[in-house]
Tab-separated table of C-alpha atoms in Angstrom:
chain	number	residue	atom	x	y	z
A	27	UNK	CA	89.920	-35.142	-16.549
A	28	UNK	CA	89.027	-33.335	-13.303
A	29	UNK	CA	85.434	-33.583	-12.148
A	30	UNK	CA	83.342	-30.493	-12.728
A	31	UNK	CA	81.671	-29.283	-9.580
A	32	UNK	CA	78.151	-28.039	-10.132
A	33	UNK	CA	76.100	-26.216	-7.530
A	34	UNK	CA	73.876	-28.385	-5.371
A	35	UNK	CA	70.274	-27.293	-5.771
A	36	UNK	CA	67.167	-28.181	-3.846
A	37	UNK	CA	64.743	-30.425	-5.758
A	38	UNK	CA	62.231	-27.575	-5.953
A	39	UNK	CA	64.615	-24.986	-7.409
A	40	UNK	CA	63.511	-23.046	-10.469
A	41	UNK	CA	66.074	-24.823	-12.652
A	42	UNK	CA	64.991	-28.237	-11.410
A	43	UNK	CA	61.310	-27.524	-12.038
A	44	UNK	CA	62.059	-26.317	-15.547
A	45	UNK	CA	64.352	-29.259	-16.268
A	46	UNK	CA	61.819	-31.767	-14.995
A	47	UNK	CA	59.121	-30.281	-17.225
A	48	UNK	CA	61.210	-30.270	-20.386
A	49	UNK	CA	62.687	-33.697	-19.674
A	50	UNK	CA	59.118	-35.010	-19.625
A	51	UNK	CA	58.251	-33.219	-22.868
A	52	UNK	CA	61.363	-34.561	-24.637
A	53	UNK	CA	60.660	-38.074	-23.428
A	54	UNK	CA	57.057	-37.854	-24.680
A	55	UNK	CA	58.165	-36.882	-28.192
A	56	UNK	CA	60.775	-39.643	-28.183
A	57	UNK	CA	58.216	-42.233	-27.057
A	58	UNK	CA	55.755	-41.198	-29.754
A	59	UNK	CA	58.547	-41.614	-32.288
A	60	UNK	CA	60.191	-44.812	-31.057
A	61	UNK	CA	58.076	-46.410	-28.370
A	62	UNK	CA	58.224	-46.571	-24.610
A	63	UNK	CA	61.331	-48.745	-24.275
A	64	UNK	CA	64.757	-47.306	-25.138
A	65	UNK	CA	67.019	-50.166	-24.053
A	66	UNK	CA	67.508	-51.100	-27.730
A	67	UNK	CA	67.723	-47.854	-29.750
A	68	UNK	CA	68.782	-49.678	-32.925
A	69	UNK	CA	65.790	-52.000	-32.703
A	70	UNK	CA	63.466	-49.053	-32.132
A	71	UNK	CA	64.817	-47.269	-35.220
A	72	UNK	CA	64.323	-50.449	-37.234
A	73	UNK	CA	60.701	-50.715	-36.142
A	74	UNK	CA	60.095	-47.060	-37.000
A	75	UNK	CA	61.561	-47.691	-40.444
A	76	UNK	CA	59.187	-50.630	-40.965
A	77	UNK	CA	56.248	-48.411	-39.968
A	78	UNK	CA	57.301	-45.348	-41.917
A	79	UNK	CA	58.235	-46.931	-45.257
A	80	UNK	CA	54.656	-47.844	-46.291
A	81	UNK	CA	53.449	-44.407	-45.169
A	82	UNK	CA	56.183	-42.238	-46.671
A	83	UNK	CA	58.054	-44.086	-49.405
A	84	UNK	CA	56.795	-44.658	-52.928
A	85	UNK	CA	59.492	-45.147	-55.578
A	86	UNK	CA	59.410	-42.102	-57.860
A	87	UNK	CA	58.467	-42.651	-61.499
A	88	UNK	CA	61.322	-40.272	-62.275
A	89	UNK	CA	63.627	-38.401	-59.891
A	90	UNK	CA	62.339	-34.982	-58.859
A	91	UNK	CA	64.098	-32.017	-60.444
A	92	UNK	CA	65.596	-29.957	-57.631
A	93	UNK	CA	68.788	-28.273	-56.503
A	94	UNK	CA	70.804	-31.373	-55.581
A	95	UNK	CA	73.763	-29.356	-54.297
A	96	UNK	CA	71.559	-27.439	-51.882
A	97	UNK	CA	69.618	-30.561	-50.922
A	98	UNK	CA	72.686	-32.538	-49.882
A	99	UNK	CA	74.292	-29.510	-48.230
A	100	UNK	CA	71.249	-29.327	-45.941
A	101	UNK	CA	71.385	-33.055	-45.276
A	102	UNK	CA	75.098	-33.067	-44.549
A	103	UNK	CA	74.640	-30.299	-41.996
A	104	UNK	CA	71.888	-32.304	-40.308
A	105	UNK	CA	73.971	-35.501	-40.354
A	106	UNK	CA	77.043	-33.746	-38.963
A	107	UNK	CA	75.041	-32.121	-36.179
A	108	UNK	CA	73.463	-35.461	-35.260
A	109	UNK	CA	76.891	-37.097	-35.120
A	110	UNK	CA	78.163	-34.367	-32.798
A	111	UNK	CA	75.164	-35.010	-30.576
A	112	UNK	CA	75.842	-38.765	-30.608
A	113	UNK	CA	79.582	-38.402	-29.941
A	114	UNK	CA	79.045	-36.016	-27.056
A	115	UNK	CA	76.519	-38.313	-25.425
A	116	UNK	CA	78.800	-41.337	-25.894
A	117	UNK	CA	81.811	-39.565	-24.396
A	118	UNK	CA	79.936	-37.965	-21.508
A	119	UNK	CA	78.208	-41.140	-20.357
A	120	UNK	CA	76.458	-40.525	-17.047
A	121	UNK	CA	79.145	-38.210	-15.663
A	122	UNK	CA	78.534	-34.618	-14.680
A	123	UNK	CA	79.732	-33.617	-18.151
A	124	UNK	CA	76.427	-34.805	-19.601
A	125	UNK	CA	74.690	-31.944	-17.809
A	126	UNK	CA	76.747	-29.402	-19.711
A	127	UNK	CA	76.522	-31.425	-22.924
A	128	UNK	CA	72.721	-31.415	-22.798
A	129	UNK	CA	72.691	-27.635	-23.019
A	130	UNK	CA	74.220	-28.000	-26.476
A	131	UNK	CA	72.266	-31.172	-27.148
A	132	UNK	CA	69.002	-29.269	-26.960
A	133	UNK	CA	70.333	-26.804	-29.530
A	134	UNK	CA	71.713	-29.572	-31.747
A	135	UNK	CA	68.420	-31.504	-31.718
A	136	UNK	CA	66.695	-28.459	-33.172
A	137	UNK	CA	69.338	-27.970	-35.864
A	138	UNK	CA	69.091	-31.625	-36.892
A	139	UNK	CA	65.394	-31.096	-37.564
A	140	UNK	CA	66.073	-27.690	-39.147
A	141	UNK	CA	68.563	-29.164	-41.626
A	142	UNK	CA	66.673	-32.274	-42.687
A	143	UNK	CA	63.354	-30.417	-42.946
A	144	UNK	CA	64.958	-27.859	-45.241
A	145	UNK	CA	66.408	-30.727	-47.277
A	146	UNK	CA	62.897	-32.098	-47.866
A	147	UNK	CA	61.664	-28.639	-48.860
A	148	UNK	CA	64.453	-28.406	-51.448
A	149	UNK	CA	63.844	-31.987	-52.633
A	150	UNK	CA	60.220	-31.048	-53.327
A	151	UNK	CA	61.519	-28.454	-55.781
A	152	UNK	CA	61.353	-25.423	-53.530
A	153	UNK	CA	64.012	-23.088	-52.248
A	154	UNK	CA	65.738	-23.384	-48.887
A	155	UNK	CA	64.222	-20.968	-46.379
A	156	UNK	CA	66.790	-18.698	-44.731
A	157	UNK	CA	64.937	-17.881	-41.514
A	158	UNK	CA	63.766	-19.922	-38.556
A	159	UNK	CA	60.170	-18.688	-38.676
A	160	UNK	CA	59.873	-19.423	-42.388
A	161	UNK	CA	61.238	-22.925	-41.857
A	162	UNK	CA	58.874	-23.614	-38.961
A	163	UNK	CA	55.891	-22.275	-40.875
A	164	UNK	CA	56.701	-24.418	-43.915
A	165	UNK	CA	57.266	-27.386	-41.616
A	166	UNK	CA	53.558	-27.220	-40.746
A	167	UNK	CA	52.681	-27.679	-44.418
A	168	UNK	CA	55.350	-30.352	-44.751
A	169	UNK	CA	53.705	-32.645	-42.201
A	170	UNK	CA	50.288	-31.603	-40.911
A	171	UNK	CA	48.607	-31.286	-44.306
A	172	UNK	CA	49.350	-34.919	-45.184
A	173	UNK	CA	46.844	-37.747	-44.837
A	174	UNK	CA	49.455	-39.927	-43.094
A	175	UNK	CA	49.607	-39.887	-39.300
A	176	UNK	CA	53.136	-40.333	-38.019
A	177	UNK	CA	53.597	-38.862	-34.572
A	178	UNK	CA	55.250	-36.832	-33.296
A	179	UNK	CA	55.991	-35.125	-36.628
A	180	UNK	CA	52.359	-34.857	-37.731
A	181	UNK	CA	51.049	-33.766	-34.316
A	182	UNK	CA	50.255	-30.046	-34.053
A	183	UNK	CA	48.452	-27.655	-31.729
A	184	UNK	CA	46.159	-25.208	-33.511
A	185	UNK	CA	43.225	-22.976	-32.687
A	186	UNK	CA	39.969	-24.809	-31.888
A	187	UNK	CA	37.883	-24.816	-35.030
A	188	UNK	CA	40.864	-25.231	-37.338
A	189	UNK	CA	40.038	-27.412	-40.330
A	190	UNK	CA	40.695	-31.119	-39.638
A	191	UNK	CA	41.570	-30.395	-35.991
A	192	UNK	CA	39.765	-32.026	-33.075
A	193	UNK	CA	37.552	-30.032	-30.734
A	194	UNK	CA	40.573	-28.884	-28.701
A	195	UNK	CA	42.474	-27.769	-31.786
A	196	UNK	CA	44.927	-30.668	-32.195
A	197	UNK	CA	45.903	-32.023	-35.595
A	198	UNK	CA	47.231	-35.546	-36.046
A	199	UNK	CA	46.124	-36.697	-32.605
A	200	UNK	CA	45.340	-40.241	-31.433
A	201	UNK	CA	41.610	-40.018	-32.145
A	202	UNK	CA	40.625	-39.305	-28.557
A	203	UNK	CA	40.441	-36.151	-26.421
A	204	UNK	CA	43.880	-35.198	-25.173
A	205	UNK	CA	44.252	-34.603	-21.440
A	206	UNK	CA	45.801	-31.148	-21.277
A	207	UNK	CA	45.625	-31.149	-17.469
A	208	UNK	CA	47.985	-34.099	-17.073
A	209	UNK	CA	51.016	-32.638	-15.322
A	210	UNK	CA	54.401	-33.451	-16.900
A	211	UNK	CA	55.830	-34.417	-13.503
A	212	UNK	CA	53.449	-37.293	-12.826
A	213	UNK	CA	54.533	-40.872	-13.490
A	214	UNK	CA	52.873	-41.052	-16.884
A	215	UNK	CA	53.361	-43.941	-19.270
A	216	UNK	CA	52.185	-45.537	-22.504
A	217	UNK	CA	49.440	-43.668	-24.339
A	218	UNK	CA	49.831	-40.717	-21.982
A	219	UNK	CA	52.851	-39.683	-24.076
A	220	UNK	CA	50.250	-38.144	-26.424
A	221	UNK	CA	48.884	-35.988	-23.614
A	222	UNK	CA	52.306	-34.793	-22.454
A	223	UNK	CA	53.425	-34.010	-26.018
A	224	UNK	CA	50.154	-32.144	-26.579
A	225	UNK	CA	50.799	-30.101	-23.450
A	226	UNK	CA	54.277	-29.225	-24.750
A	227	UNK	CA	52.819	-28.036	-28.045
A	228	UNK	CA	49.924	-26.162	-26.463
A	229	UNK	CA	52.223	-24.300	-24.060
A	230	UNK	CA	54.573	-23.506	-26.946
A	231	UNK	CA	51.701	-22.136	-29.008
A	232	UNK	CA	50.515	-20.102	-26.028
A	233	UNK	CA	53.889	-18.363	-25.971
A	234	UNK	CA	53.355	-17.384	-29.608
A	235	UNK	CA	49.863	-16.151	-28.754
A	236	UNK	CA	51.215	-14.014	-25.902
A	237	UNK	CA	53.860	-12.553	-28.220
A	238	UNK	CA	51.189	-11.692	-30.798
A	239	UNK	CA	48.944	-10.158	-28.124
A	240	UNK	CA	51.824	-7.999	-26.923
A	241	UNK	CA	52.456	-6.920	-30.490
A	242	UNK	CA	48.782	-6.098	-31.001
A	243	UNK	CA	48.758	-3.984	-27.841
A	244	UNK	CA	51.857	-2.109	-28.993
A	245	UNK	CA	50.229	-1.487	-32.366
A	246	UNK	CA	47.007	-0.200	-30.799
A	247	UNK	CA	48.874	1.949	-28.283
A	248	UNK	CA	50.928	3.489	-31.076
A	249	UNK	CA	47.744	4.358	-32.985
A	250	UNK	CA	46.139	5.708	-29.815
A	251	UNK	CA	49.145	7.932	-29.106
A	252	UNK	CA	49.132	9.215	-32.668
A	253	UNK	CA	45.473	10.200	-32.319
A	254	UNK	CA	46.236	11.731	-28.914
A	255	UNK	CA	48.999	13.918	-30.379
A	256	UNK	CA	46.636	15.277	-33.019
A	257	UNK	CA	44.034	15.969	-30.336
A	258	UNK	CA	46.650	17.556	-28.059
A	259	UNK	CA	47.802	19.964	-30.759
A	260	UNK	CA	44.198	20.906	-31.536
A	261	UNK	CA	43.413	21.541	-27.874
A	262	UNK	CA	46.577	23.579	-27.315
A	263	UNK	CA	45.863	25.682	-30.385
A	264	UNK	CA	42.430	26.425	-28.963
A	265	UNK	CA	43.876	27.275	-25.543
A	266	UNK	CA	42.435	24.172	-23.930
A	267	UNK	CA	44.157	21.688	-21.617
A	268	UNK	CA	45.065	18.457	-23.442
A	269	UNK	CA	44.086	15.070	-22.098
A	270	UNK	CA	46.722	12.874	-20.459
A	271	UNK	CA	48.905	10.839	-22.778
A	272	UNK	CA	47.669	7.230	-23.020
A	273	UNK	CA	50.025	4.756	-21.370
A	274	UNK	CA	48.333	1.452	-22.148
A	275	UNK	CA	45.490	-0.206	-24.011
A	276	UNK	CA	43.248	-3.151	-23.203
A	277	UNK	CA	42.118	-5.644	-25.792
A	278	UNK	CA	38.534	-6.789	-25.848
A	279	UNK	CA	37.738	-10.487	-25.566
A	280	UNK	CA	36.873	-10.514	-29.272
A	281	UNK	CA	40.202	-8.909	-30.163
A	282	UNK	CA	42.127	-11.386	-28.003
A	283	UNK	CA	40.299	-14.311	-29.581
A	284	UNK	CA	40.951	-12.982	-33.078
A	285	UNK	CA	44.679	-12.736	-32.358
A	286	UNK	CA	44.811	-16.236	-30.850
A	287	UNK	CA	42.872	-17.793	-33.718
A	288	UNK	CA	45.243	-16.246	-36.264
A	289	UNK	CA	48.324	-17.942	-34.792
A	290	UNK	CA	49.373	-20.837	-37.021
A	291	UNK	CA	49.527	-24.474	-35.884
A	292	UNK	CA	52.558	-25.353	-33.785
A	293	UNK	CA	54.623	-28.531	-34.262
A	294	UNK	CA	57.582	-30.259	-32.677
A	295	UNK	CA	59.787	-27.940	-34.749
A	296	UNK	CA	58.423	-25.021	-32.719
A	297	UNK	CA	58.938	-26.851	-29.440
A	298	UNK	CA	62.564	-27.712	-30.259
A	299	UNK	CA	63.155	-24.107	-31.318
A	300	UNK	CA	61.696	-22.993	-27.982
A	301	UNK	CA	64.085	-25.387	-26.228
A	302	UNK	CA	66.993	-24.022	-28.268
A	303	UNK	CA	66.210	-20.454	-27.201
A	304	UNK	CA	65.785	-21.483	-23.575
A	305	UNK	CA	69.026	-23.459	-23.395
A	306	UNK	CA	71.097	-20.995	-25.391
A	307	UNK	CA	69.780	-17.616	-24.259
A	308	UNK	CA	67.030	-17.501	-21.646
A	309	UNK	CA	68.198	-20.041	-19.058
A	310	UNK	CA	71.582	-21.553	-19.840
A	311	UNK	CA	71.601	-23.401	-16.497
A	312	UNK	CA	68.412	-25.400	-16.981
A	313	UNK	CA	70.264	-28.506	-18.238
A	314	UNK	CA	73.488	-28.050	-16.269
A	315	UNK	CA	71.955	-27.230	-12.889
A	316	UNK	CA	68.423	-28.605	-13.242
A	317	UNK	CA	68.972	-32.399	-12.986
A	318	UNK	CA	69.041	-33.793	-9.464
A	319	UNK	CA	71.262	-36.740	-10.572
A	320	UNK	CA	73.725	-37.413	-13.374
A	321	UNK	CA	71.607	-40.407	-14.420
A	322	UNK	CA	68.600	-38.141	-14.867
A	323	UNK	CA	70.658	-35.912	-17.158
A	324	UNK	CA	71.951	-38.930	-19.111
A	325	UNK	CA	68.371	-40.063	-19.798
A	326	UNK	CA	67.557	-36.711	-21.374
A	327	UNK	CA	70.712	-36.931	-23.483
A	328	UNK	CA	69.707	-40.389	-24.709
A	329	UNK	CA	66.214	-39.144	-25.558
A	330	UNK	CA	67.640	-36.242	-27.576
A	331	UNK	CA	69.970	-38.551	-29.506
A	332	UNK	CA	67.166	-41.025	-30.262
A	333	UNK	CA	64.695	-38.315	-31.264
A	334	UNK	CA	67.251	-36.717	-33.606
A	335	UNK	CA	67.961	-40.041	-35.320
A	336	UNK	CA	64.245	-40.808	-35.687
A	337	UNK	CA	63.643	-37.348	-37.145
A	338	UNK	CA	66.401	-37.859	-39.678
A	339	UNK	CA	64.998	-41.251	-40.681
A	340	UNK	CA	61.499	-40.037	-41.558
A	341	UNK	CA	62.825	-37.015	-43.455
A	342	UNK	CA	65.304	-39.208	-45.328
A	343	UNK	CA	62.411	-41.410	-46.426
A	344	UNK	CA	60.538	-38.344	-47.685
A	345	UNK	CA	63.642	-37.404	-49.698
A	346	UNK	CA	64.124	-40.949	-51.031
A	347	UNK	CA	60.540	-40.904	-52.270
A	348	UNK	CA	61.365	-37.788	-54.307
A	349	UNK	CA	64.848	-38.436	-55.698
A	350	UNK	CA	65.169	-42.199	-55.367
A	351	UNK	CA	66.626	-44.350	-52.612
A	352	UNK	CA	69.832	-45.150	-54.520
A	353	UNK	CA	70.839	-41.502	-54.717
A	354	UNK	CA	70.178	-40.985	-51.008
A	355	UNK	CA	72.199	-44.072	-50.029
A	356	UNK	CA	75.064	-42.960	-52.290
A	357	UNK	CA	75.167	-39.601	-50.473
A	358	UNK	CA	75.177	-41.375	-47.103
A	359	UNK	CA	78.035	-43.633	-48.255
A	360	UNK	CA	80.085	-40.600	-49.254
A	361	UNK	CA	79.800	-39.227	-45.721
A	362	UNK	CA	80.453	-42.564	-44.029
A	363	UNK	CA	83.590	-43.184	-46.091
A	364	UNK	CA	85.197	-40.128	-44.516
A	365	UNK	CA	85.517	-41.865	-41.149
A	366	UNK	CA	85.573	-45.534	-40.258
A	367	UNK	CA	84.753	-44.497	-36.685
A	368	UNK	CA	81.221	-43.719	-37.814
A	369	UNK	CA	80.479	-47.323	-38.784
A	370	UNK	CA	78.251	-47.762	-35.730
A	371	UNK	CA	76.557	-44.387	-35.911
A	372	UNK	CA	72.879	-43.695	-36.451
A	373	UNK	CA	73.714	-42.632	-40.001
A	374	UNK	CA	75.267	-46.033	-40.766
A	375	UNK	CA	72.284	-47.916	-39.404
A	376	UNK	CA	69.788	-45.787	-41.276
A	377	UNK	CA	71.847	-46.190	-44.444
A	378	UNK	CA	71.581	-49.981	-44.172
A	379	UNK	CA	67.838	-49.764	-43.529
A	380	UNK	CA	67.272	-47.528	-46.549
A	381	UNK	CA	69.464	-49.742	-48.758
A	382	UNK	CA	67.161	-52.728	-48.081
A	383	UNK	CA	64.012	-50.991	-49.349
């Protein structure tokens, strides 16, 4: 296969700055899920399973009544997407291809979460949401309202003053103030993964706040123009000169605060959705042109693969606690039997872990 030539960019290019920021955010979420060391992904998944089982799995007295067909359709989509992510990373290695693969990897990581989260919602007896915003909003209830703390899934950025949140508005934090000034480019390590992940969530929530503020301004300007048109017609009828048409409005501090406080908590689901939009629509070159080395790109690919597998594992445990572990394992076996090549995949490993519960 001929080598793909990518443009050489200076380390301080816009794409490189953006890539470096999001690579740090992705790594922080992966470290919260699986620990700092990624030299043994299988071992890390095993340790997460040992931690998550007591927190998430309680054998059901009787299997939950739910739409099994819809439940397993959601799961199969998540499993298939994760396998595509794994295969692509395995085939690309640390070649230049991984840069292009990561653009899709960012999208696939979101859809893995999207599928398995919807599967849990169906397993709980609900209906599958058919929109991204509905799924993300229900994801907040799925994880942040629980008494268990299992980062990064239970970590959320909310408005200060939100019930159960800390003074800075974080839910599911480490029990200490989170350093929101820690820059994602510094050589952070260990417990600082909390601070970097918090920064990712806070900046993601701020984007939602800005969108809501823009919407509020449009709404107020529309009302102002409507009132202006009534006044204009009255003035013209009286032979008077009408006032100039309003072109903009300014929100008061109280109005801005009210809008910001009304924005719901933001979770990793929102961050991965943000990454999906960035990689697929807003800046398709961030992963292809942003890395300064192929190795740097390969590290992000590995983090995405690991985070997707960890996300599947904790959602699978939530499902097993509702319908029974045997039924979940049987569904995993049905998928694995389709291809012997998948015997070493994340799905196969998680299947064996679940079967030993």
